[in-house]
PDB file of C-alpha atoms and ligand atoms in Angstrom:
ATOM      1  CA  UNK A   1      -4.712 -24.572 -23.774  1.00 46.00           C
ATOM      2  CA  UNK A   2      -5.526 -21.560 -21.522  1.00 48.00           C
ATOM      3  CA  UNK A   3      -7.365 -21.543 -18.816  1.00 51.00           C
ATOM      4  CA  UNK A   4     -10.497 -19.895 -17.553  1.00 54.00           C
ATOM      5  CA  UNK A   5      -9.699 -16.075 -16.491  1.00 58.00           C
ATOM      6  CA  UNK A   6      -9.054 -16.011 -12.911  1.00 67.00           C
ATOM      7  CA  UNK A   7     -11.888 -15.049 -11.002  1.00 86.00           C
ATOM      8  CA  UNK A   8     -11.717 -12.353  -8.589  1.00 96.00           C
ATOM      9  CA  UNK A   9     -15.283 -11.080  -7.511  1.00 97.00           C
ATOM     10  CA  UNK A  10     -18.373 -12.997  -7.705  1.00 97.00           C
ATOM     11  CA  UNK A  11     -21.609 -12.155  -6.440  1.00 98.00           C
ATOM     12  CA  UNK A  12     -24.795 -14.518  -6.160  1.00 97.00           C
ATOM     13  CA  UNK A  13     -27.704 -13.572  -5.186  1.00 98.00           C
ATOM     14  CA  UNK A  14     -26.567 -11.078  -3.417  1.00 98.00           C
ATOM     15  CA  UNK A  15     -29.881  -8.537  -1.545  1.00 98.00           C
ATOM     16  CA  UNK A  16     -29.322  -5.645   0.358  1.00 98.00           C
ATOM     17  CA  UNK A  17     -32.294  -4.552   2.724  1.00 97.00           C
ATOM     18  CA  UNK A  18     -32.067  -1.133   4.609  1.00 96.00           C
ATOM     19  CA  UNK A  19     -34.199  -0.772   7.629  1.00 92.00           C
ATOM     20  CA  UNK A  20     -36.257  -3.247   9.650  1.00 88.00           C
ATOM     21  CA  UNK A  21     -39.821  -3.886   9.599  1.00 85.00           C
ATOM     22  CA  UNK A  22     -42.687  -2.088   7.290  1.00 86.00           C
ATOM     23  CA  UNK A  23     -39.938   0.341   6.924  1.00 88.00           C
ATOM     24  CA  UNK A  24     -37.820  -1.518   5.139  1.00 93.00           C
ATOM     25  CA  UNK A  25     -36.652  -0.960   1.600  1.00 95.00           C
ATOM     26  CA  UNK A  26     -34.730  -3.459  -0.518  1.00 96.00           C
ATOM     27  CA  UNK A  27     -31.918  -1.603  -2.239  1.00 98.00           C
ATOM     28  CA  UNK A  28     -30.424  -4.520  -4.306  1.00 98.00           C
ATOM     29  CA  UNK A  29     -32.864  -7.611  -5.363  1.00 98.00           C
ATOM     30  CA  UNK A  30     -30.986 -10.026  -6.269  1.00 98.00           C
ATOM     31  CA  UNK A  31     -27.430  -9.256  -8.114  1.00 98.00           C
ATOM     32  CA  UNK A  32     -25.214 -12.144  -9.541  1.00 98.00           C
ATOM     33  CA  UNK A  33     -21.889 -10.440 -11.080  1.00 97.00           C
ATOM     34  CA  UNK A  34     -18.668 -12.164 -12.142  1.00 97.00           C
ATOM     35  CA  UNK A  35     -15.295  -9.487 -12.596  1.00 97.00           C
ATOM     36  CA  UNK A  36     -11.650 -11.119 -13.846  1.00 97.00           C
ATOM     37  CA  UNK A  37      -8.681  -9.728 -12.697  1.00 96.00           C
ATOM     38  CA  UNK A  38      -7.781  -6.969 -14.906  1.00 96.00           C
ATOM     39  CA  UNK A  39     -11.289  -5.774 -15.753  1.00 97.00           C
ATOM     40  CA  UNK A  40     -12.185  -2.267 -15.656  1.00 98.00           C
ATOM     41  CA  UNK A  41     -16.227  -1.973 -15.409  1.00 98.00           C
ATOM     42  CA  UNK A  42     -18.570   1.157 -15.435  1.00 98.00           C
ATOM     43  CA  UNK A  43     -21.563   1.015 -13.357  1.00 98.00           C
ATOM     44  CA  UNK A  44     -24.127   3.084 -14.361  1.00 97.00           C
ATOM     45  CA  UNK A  45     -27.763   3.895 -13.807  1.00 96.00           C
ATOM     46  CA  UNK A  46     -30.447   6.673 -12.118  1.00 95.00           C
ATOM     47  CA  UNK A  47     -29.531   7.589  -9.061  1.00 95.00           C
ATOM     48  CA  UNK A  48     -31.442   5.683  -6.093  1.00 96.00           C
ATOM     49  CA  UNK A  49     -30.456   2.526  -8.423  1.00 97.00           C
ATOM     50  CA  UNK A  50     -28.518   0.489  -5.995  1.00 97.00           C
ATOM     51  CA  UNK A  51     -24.898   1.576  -7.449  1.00 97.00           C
ATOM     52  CA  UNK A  52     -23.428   2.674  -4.508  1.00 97.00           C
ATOM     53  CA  UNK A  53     -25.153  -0.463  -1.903  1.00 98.00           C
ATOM     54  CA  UNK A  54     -23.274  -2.412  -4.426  1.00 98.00           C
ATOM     55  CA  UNK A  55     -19.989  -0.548  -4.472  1.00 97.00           C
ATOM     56  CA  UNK A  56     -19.878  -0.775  -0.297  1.00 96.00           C
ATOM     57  CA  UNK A  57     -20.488  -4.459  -0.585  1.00 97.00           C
ATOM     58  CA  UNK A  58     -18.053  -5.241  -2.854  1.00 97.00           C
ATOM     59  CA  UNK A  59     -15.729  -3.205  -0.836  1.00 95.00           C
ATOM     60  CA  UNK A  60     -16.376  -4.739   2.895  1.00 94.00           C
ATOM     61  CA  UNK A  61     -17.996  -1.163   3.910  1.00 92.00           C
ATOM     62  CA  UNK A  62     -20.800  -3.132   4.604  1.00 92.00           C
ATOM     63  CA  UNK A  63     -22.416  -6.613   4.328  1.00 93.00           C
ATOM     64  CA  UNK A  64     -25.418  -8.158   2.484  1.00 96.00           C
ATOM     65  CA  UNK A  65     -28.310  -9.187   3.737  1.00 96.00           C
ATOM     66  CA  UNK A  66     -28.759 -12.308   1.766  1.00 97.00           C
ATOM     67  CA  UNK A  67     -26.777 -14.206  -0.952  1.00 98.00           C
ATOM     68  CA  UNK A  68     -23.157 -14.623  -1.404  1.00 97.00           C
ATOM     69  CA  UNK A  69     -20.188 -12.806  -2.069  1.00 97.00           C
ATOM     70  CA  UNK A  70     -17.055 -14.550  -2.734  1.00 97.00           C
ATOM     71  CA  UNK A  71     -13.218 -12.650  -2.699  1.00 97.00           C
ATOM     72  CA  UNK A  72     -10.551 -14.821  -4.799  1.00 95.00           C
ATOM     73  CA  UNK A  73     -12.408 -17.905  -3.562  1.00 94.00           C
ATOM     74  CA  UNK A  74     -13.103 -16.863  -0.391  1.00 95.00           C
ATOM     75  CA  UNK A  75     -16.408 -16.087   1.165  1.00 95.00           C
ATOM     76  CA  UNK A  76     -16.634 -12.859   2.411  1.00 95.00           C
ATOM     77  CA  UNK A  77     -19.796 -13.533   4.521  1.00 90.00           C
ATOM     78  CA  UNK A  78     -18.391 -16.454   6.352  1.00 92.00           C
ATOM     79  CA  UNK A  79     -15.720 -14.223   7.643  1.00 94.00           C
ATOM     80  CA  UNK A  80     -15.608 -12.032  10.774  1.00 94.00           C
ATOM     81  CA  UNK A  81     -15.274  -8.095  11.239  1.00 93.00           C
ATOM     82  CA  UNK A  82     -11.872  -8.240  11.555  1.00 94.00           C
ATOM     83  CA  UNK A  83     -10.980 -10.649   8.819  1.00 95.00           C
ATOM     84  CA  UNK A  84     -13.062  -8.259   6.598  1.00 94.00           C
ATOM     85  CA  UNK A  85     -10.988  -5.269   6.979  1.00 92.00           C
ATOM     86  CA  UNK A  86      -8.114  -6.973   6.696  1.00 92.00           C
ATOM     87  CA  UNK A  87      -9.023  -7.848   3.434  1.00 94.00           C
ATOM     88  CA  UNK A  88     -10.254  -4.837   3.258  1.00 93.00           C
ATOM     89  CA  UNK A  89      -6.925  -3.468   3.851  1.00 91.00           C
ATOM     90  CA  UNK A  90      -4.738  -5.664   1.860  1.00 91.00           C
ATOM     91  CA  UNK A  91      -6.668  -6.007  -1.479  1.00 95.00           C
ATOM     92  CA  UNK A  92      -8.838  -2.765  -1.544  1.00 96.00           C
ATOM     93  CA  UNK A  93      -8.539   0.545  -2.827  1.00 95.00           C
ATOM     94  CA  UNK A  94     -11.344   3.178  -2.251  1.00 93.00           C
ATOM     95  CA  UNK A  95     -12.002   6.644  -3.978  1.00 94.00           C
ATOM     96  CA  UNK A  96     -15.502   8.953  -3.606  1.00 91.00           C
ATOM     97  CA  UNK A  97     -16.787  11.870  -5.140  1.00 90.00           C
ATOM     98  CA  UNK A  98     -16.069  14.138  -2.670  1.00 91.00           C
ATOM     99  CA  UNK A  99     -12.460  13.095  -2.053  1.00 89.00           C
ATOM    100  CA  UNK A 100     -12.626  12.611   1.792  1.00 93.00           C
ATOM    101  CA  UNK A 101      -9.210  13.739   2.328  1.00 96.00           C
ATOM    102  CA  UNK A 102      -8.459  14.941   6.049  1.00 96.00           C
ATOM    103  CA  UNK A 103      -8.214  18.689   5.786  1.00 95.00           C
ATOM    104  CA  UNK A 104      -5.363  20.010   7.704  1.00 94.00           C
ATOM    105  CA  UNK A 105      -3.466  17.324   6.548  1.00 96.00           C
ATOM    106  CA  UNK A 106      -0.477  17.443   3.739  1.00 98.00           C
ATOM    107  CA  UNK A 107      -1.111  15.314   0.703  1.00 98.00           C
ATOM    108  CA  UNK A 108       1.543  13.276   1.696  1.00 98.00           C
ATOM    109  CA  UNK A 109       0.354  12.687   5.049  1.00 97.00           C
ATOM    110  CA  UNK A 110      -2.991  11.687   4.183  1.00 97.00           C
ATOM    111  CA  UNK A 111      -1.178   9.307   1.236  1.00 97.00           C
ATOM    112  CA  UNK A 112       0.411   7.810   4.263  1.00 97.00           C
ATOM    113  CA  UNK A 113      -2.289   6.914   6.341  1.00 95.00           C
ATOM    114  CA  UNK A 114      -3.631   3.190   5.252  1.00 93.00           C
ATOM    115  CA  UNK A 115       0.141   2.467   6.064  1.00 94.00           C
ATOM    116  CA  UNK A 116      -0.168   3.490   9.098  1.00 92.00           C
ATOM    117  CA  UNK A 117      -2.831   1.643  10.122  1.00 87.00           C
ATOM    118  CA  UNK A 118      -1.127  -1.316   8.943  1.00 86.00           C
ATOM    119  CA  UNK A 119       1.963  -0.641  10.835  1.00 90.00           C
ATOM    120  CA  UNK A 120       4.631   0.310   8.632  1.00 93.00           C
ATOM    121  CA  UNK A 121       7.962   2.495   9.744  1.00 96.00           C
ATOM    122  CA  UNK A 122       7.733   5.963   8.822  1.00 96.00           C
ATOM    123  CA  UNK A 123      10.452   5.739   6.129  1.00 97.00           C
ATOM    124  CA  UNK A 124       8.972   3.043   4.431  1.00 96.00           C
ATOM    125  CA  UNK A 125       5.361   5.018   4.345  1.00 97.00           C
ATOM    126  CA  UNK A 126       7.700   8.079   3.195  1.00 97.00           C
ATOM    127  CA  UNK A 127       9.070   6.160   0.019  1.00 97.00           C
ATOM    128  CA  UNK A 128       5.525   4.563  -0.541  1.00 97.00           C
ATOM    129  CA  UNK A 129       3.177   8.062   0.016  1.00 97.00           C
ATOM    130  CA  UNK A 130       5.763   9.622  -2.497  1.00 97.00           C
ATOM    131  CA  UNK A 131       5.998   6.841  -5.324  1.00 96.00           C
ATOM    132  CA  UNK A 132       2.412   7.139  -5.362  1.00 95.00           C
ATOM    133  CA  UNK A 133       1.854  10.690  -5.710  1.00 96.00           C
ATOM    134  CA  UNK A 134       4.173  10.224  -8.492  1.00 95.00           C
ATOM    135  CA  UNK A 135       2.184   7.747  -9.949  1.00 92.00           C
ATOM    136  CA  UNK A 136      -0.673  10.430 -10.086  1.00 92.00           C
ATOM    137  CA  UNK A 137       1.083  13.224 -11.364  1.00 94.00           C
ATOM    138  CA  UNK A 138       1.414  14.755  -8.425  1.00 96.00           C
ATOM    139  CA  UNK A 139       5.505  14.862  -7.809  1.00 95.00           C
ATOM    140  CA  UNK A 140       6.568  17.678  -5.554  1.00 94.00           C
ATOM    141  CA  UNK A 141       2.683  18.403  -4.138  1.00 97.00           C
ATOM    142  CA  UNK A 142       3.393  16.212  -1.215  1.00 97.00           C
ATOM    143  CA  UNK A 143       3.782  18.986   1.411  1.00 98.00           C
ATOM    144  CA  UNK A 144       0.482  21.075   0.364  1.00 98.00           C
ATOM    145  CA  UNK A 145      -3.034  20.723   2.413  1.00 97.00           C
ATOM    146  CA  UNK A 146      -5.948  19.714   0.573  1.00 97.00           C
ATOM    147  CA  UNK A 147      -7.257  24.072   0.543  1.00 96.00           C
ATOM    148  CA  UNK A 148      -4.276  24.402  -1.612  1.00 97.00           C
ATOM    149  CA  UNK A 149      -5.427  22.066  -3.948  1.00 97.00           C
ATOM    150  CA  UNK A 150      -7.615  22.064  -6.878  1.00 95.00           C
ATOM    151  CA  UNK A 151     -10.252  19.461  -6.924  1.00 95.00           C
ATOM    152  CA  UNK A 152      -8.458  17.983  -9.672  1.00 95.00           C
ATOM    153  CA  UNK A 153      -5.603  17.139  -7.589  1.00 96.00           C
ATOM    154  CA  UNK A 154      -7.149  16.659  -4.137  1.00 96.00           C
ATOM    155  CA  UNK A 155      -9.154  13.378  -6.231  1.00 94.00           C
ATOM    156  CA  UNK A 156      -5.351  12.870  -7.754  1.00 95.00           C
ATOM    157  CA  UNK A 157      -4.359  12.608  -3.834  1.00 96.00           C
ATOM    158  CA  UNK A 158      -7.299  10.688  -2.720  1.00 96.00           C
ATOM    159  CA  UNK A 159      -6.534   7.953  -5.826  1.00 96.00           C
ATOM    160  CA  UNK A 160      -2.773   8.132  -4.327  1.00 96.00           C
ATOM    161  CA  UNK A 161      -3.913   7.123  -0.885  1.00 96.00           C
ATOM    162  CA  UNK A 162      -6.149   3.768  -2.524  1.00 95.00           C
ATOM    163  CA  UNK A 163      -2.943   3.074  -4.317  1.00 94.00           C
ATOM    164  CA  UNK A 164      -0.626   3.078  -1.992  1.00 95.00           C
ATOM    165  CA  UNK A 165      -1.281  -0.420  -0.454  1.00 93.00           C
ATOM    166  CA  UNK A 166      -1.063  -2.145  -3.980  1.00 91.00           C
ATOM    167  CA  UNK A 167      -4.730  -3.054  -4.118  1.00 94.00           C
ATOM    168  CA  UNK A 168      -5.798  -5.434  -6.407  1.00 95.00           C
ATOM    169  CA  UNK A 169      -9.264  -3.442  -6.940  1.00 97.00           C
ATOM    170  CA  UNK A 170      -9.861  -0.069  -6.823  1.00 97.00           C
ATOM    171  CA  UNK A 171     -13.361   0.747  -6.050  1.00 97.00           C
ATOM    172  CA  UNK A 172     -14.675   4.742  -7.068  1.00 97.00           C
ATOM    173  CA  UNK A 173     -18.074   5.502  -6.731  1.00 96.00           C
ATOM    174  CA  UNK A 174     -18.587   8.955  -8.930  1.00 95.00           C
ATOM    175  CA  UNK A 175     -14.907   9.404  -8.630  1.00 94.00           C
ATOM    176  CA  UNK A 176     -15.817  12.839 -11.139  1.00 94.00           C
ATOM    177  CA  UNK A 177     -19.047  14.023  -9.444  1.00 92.00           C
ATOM    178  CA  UNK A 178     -17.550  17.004  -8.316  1.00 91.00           C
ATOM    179  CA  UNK A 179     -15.567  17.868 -11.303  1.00 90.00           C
ATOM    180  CA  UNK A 180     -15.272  19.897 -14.450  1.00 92.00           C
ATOM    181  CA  UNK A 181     -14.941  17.946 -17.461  1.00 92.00           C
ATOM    182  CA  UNK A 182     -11.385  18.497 -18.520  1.00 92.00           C
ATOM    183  CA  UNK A 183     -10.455  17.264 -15.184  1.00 91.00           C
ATOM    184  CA  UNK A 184     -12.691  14.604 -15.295  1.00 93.00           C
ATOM    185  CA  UNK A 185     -11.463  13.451 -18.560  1.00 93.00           C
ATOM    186  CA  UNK A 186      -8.035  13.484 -16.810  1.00 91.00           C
ATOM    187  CA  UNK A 187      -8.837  11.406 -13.880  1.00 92.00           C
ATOM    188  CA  UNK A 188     -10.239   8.770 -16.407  1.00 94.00           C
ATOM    189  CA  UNK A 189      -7.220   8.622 -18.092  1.00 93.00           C
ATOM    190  CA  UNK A 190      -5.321   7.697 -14.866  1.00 92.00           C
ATOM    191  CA  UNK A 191      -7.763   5.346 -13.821  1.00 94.00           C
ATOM    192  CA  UNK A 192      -7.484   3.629 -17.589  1.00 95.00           C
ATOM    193  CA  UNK A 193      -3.448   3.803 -17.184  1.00 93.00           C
ATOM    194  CA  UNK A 194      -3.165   1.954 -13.727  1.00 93.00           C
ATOM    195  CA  UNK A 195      -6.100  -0.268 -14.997  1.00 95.00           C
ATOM    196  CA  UNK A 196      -4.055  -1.264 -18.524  1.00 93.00           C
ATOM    197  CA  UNK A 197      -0.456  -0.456 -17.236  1.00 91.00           C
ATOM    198  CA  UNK A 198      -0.470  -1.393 -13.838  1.00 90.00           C
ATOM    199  CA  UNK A 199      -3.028  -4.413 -14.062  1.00 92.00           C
ATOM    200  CA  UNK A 200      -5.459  -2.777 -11.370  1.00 96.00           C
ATOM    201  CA  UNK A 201      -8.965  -4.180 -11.208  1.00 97.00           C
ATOM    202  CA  UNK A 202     -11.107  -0.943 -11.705  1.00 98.00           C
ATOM    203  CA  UNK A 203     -14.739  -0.698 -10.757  1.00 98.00           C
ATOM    204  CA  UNK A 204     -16.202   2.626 -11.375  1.00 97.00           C
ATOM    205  CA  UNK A 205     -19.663   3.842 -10.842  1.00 97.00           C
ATOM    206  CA  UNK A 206     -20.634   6.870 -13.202  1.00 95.00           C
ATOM    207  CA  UNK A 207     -23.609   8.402 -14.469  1.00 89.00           C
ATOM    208  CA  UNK A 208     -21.589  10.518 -17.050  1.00 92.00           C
ATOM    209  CA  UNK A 209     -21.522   8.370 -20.314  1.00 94.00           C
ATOM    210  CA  UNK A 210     -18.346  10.336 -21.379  1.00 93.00           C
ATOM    211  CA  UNK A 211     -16.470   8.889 -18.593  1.00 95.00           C
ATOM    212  CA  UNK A 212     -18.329   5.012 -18.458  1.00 96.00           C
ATOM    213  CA  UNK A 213     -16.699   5.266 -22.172  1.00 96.00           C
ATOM    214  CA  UNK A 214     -13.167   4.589 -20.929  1.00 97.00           C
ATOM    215  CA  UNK A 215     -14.079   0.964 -19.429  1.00 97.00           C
ATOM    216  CA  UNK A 216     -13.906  -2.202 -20.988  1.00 97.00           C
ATOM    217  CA  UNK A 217     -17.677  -3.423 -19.521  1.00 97.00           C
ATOM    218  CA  UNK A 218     -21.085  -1.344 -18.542  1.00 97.00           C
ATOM    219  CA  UNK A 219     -23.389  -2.501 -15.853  1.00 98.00           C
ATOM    220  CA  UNK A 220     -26.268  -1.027 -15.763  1.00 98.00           C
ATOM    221  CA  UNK A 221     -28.373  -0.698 -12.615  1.00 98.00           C
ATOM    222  CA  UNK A 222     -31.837   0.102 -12.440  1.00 98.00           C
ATOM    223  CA  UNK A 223     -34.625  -0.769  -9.605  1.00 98.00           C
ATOM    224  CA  UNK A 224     -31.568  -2.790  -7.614  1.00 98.00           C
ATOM    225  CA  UNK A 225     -31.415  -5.106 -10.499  1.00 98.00           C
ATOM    226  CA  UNK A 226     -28.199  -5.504 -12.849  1.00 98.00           C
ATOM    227  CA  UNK A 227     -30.783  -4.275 -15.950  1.00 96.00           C
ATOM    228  CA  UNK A 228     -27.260  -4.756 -18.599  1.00 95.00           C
ATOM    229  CA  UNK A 229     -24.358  -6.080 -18.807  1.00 97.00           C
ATOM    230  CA  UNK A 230     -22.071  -5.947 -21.948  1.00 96.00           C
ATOM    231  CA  UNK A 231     -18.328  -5.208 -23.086  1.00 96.00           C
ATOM    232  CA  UNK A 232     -17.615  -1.928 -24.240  1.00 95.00           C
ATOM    233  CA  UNK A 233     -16.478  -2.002 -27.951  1.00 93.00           C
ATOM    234  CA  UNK A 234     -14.690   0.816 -28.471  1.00 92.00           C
ATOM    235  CA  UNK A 235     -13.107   1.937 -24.739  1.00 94.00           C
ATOM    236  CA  UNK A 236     -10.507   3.971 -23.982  1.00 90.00           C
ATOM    237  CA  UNK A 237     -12.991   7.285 -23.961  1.00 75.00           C
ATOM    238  CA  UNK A 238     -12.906   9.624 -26.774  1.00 63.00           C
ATOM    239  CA  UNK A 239      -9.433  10.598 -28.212  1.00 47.00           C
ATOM    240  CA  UNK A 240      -8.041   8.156 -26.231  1.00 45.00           C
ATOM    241  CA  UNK A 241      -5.240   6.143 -27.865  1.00 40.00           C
TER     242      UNK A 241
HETATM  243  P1  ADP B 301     -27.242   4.978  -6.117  1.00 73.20           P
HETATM  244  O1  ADP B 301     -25.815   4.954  -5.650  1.00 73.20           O
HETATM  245  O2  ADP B 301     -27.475   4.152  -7.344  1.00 73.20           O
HETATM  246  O3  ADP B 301     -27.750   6.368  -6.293  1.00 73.20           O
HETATM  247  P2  ADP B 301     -27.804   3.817  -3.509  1.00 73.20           P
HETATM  248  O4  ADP B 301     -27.147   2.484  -3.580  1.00 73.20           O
HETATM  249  O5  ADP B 301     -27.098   4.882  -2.751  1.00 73.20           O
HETATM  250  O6  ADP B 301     -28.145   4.307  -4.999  1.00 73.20           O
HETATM  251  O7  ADP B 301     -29.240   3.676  -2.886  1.00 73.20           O
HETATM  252  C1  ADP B 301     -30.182   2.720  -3.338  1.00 73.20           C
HETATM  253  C2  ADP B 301     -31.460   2.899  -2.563  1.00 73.20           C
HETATM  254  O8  ADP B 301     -31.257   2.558  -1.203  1.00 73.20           O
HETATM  255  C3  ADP B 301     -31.991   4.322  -2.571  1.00 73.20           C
HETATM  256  O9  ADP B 301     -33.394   4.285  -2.648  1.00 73.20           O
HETATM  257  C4  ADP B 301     -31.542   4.874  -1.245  1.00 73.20           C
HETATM  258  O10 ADP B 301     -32.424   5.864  -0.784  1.00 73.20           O
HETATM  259  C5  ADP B 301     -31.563   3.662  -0.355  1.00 73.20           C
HETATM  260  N1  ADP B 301     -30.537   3.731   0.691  1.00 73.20           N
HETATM  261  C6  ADP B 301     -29.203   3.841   0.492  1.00 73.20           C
HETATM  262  N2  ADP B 301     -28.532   3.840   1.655  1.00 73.20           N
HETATM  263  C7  ADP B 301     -29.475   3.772   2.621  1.00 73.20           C
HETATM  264  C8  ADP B 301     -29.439   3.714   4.050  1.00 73.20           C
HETATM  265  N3  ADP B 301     -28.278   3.776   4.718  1.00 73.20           N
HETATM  266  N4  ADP B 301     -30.618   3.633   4.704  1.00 73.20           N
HETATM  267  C9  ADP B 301     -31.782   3.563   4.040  1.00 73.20           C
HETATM  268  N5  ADP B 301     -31.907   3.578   2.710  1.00 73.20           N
HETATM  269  C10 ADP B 301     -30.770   3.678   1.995  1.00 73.20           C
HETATM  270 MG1   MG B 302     -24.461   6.508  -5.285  1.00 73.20          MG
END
């Protein structure tokens, strides 16, 4: 007998009201969402959907207004500031479109930096910042600023830097926005290696159906309401193996 997949994420109910008062707008109505360990979801939908409310929600950027949101059995609302970016810290990995690496920085340095704010000695943030560029492709690019970069490897760096704590998730909202599509295809492959190789939890918002191709489940958004939700038959993206 097996049992049920481990649940990581659940949502229920969950709203998400911006503003106070006659100027307030509800970005998210009402979302219930399950995700396993091991998934690797798309989120699509028009822009103005709710995609990225949901995305900073799941990832303790920010908090809902109502409804619930439970982490590995743990309720995420019941907890305080702190508690949140510790889990924050420990189980999530973060990557946006435009990269947000620091710019006078060295890859490696800005690799580094989640370490840092968890404490660890510099030789052990070192040996981390470098297995992770690795893990990108990246080898021997630790030393160069994000200028000297192409965009394909600056997002290459910024993935590095979500990695390096081990998360369980990785969160990317329009992790390809602001690339070409040979180097977006190329980020989707990494995300669908660490995803099947490494086990990581990827959740992926996209509006490119090219690139929502490589998960294993779509979520559509539309109007702050989950509109679909279905496995992907075929994933992997075109070509893929
Ligand atoms: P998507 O990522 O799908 O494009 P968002 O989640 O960013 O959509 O936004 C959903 C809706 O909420 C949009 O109408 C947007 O204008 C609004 N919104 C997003 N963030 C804020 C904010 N900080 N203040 C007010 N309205 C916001
Ligand atoms: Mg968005």
């Amino acid at each position: 007998m097996s049992s049920a997949p481990e649940a990581l994420i659940q949502l229920r109910g969950v709203t998400k009201a911006y503003g106070q008062g006659q100027a307030s707008f509800l970005a998210l109505k009402g979302i219930d969402l399950d995700i396993t360990r091991g998934e690797f979801v798309a989120v699509m939908g028009p822009s103005g959907s709710g995609k990225s409310t949901v995305m900073n929600l799941l990832g303790c950027l920010d908090v809902p207004t109502s409804g619930r949101y439970i982490f590995q059995g743990v309720p995420v609302e019941q907890l305080s500031r702190d508690q949140r970016a510790q889990l924050r810290r420990r189980h999530l990995g973060f990557v946006f479109q435009g990269f947000n690496l620091l710019a006078r920085t060295s890859a490696l340095e800005n690799v580094e930096l989640p370490l840092l704010y968890r404490g660890e000695n510099a030789k052990s943030r070192r040996q981390a910042a470098q297995a992770a560029l690795a893990q990108v492709g990246l080898e021997g690019w630790g030393h160069h600023t994000p200028a000297e970069l192409s965009g394909g490897q600056q997002q290459r760096v910024a993935i590095a830097r979500a990695l390096v704590t081990r998360p369980t998730v990785l969160l990317a909202d329009e992790p390809t926005g602001n690339l070409d599509s040979a180097r977006s295809h190329e980020i989707m492959q990494l995300l669908w290696t660490l995803n099947g190789e490494h086990g990581i939890t990827v959740l992926m918002v996209t509006h490119e159906p090219d690139m929502a191709a490589y998960a294993k489940r779509l979520v559509h958004f539309r109007d702050g309401l989950m509109e679909h939700d279905e496995p992907n038959p075929h994933p992997g993206g075109q070509g893929a193996i």
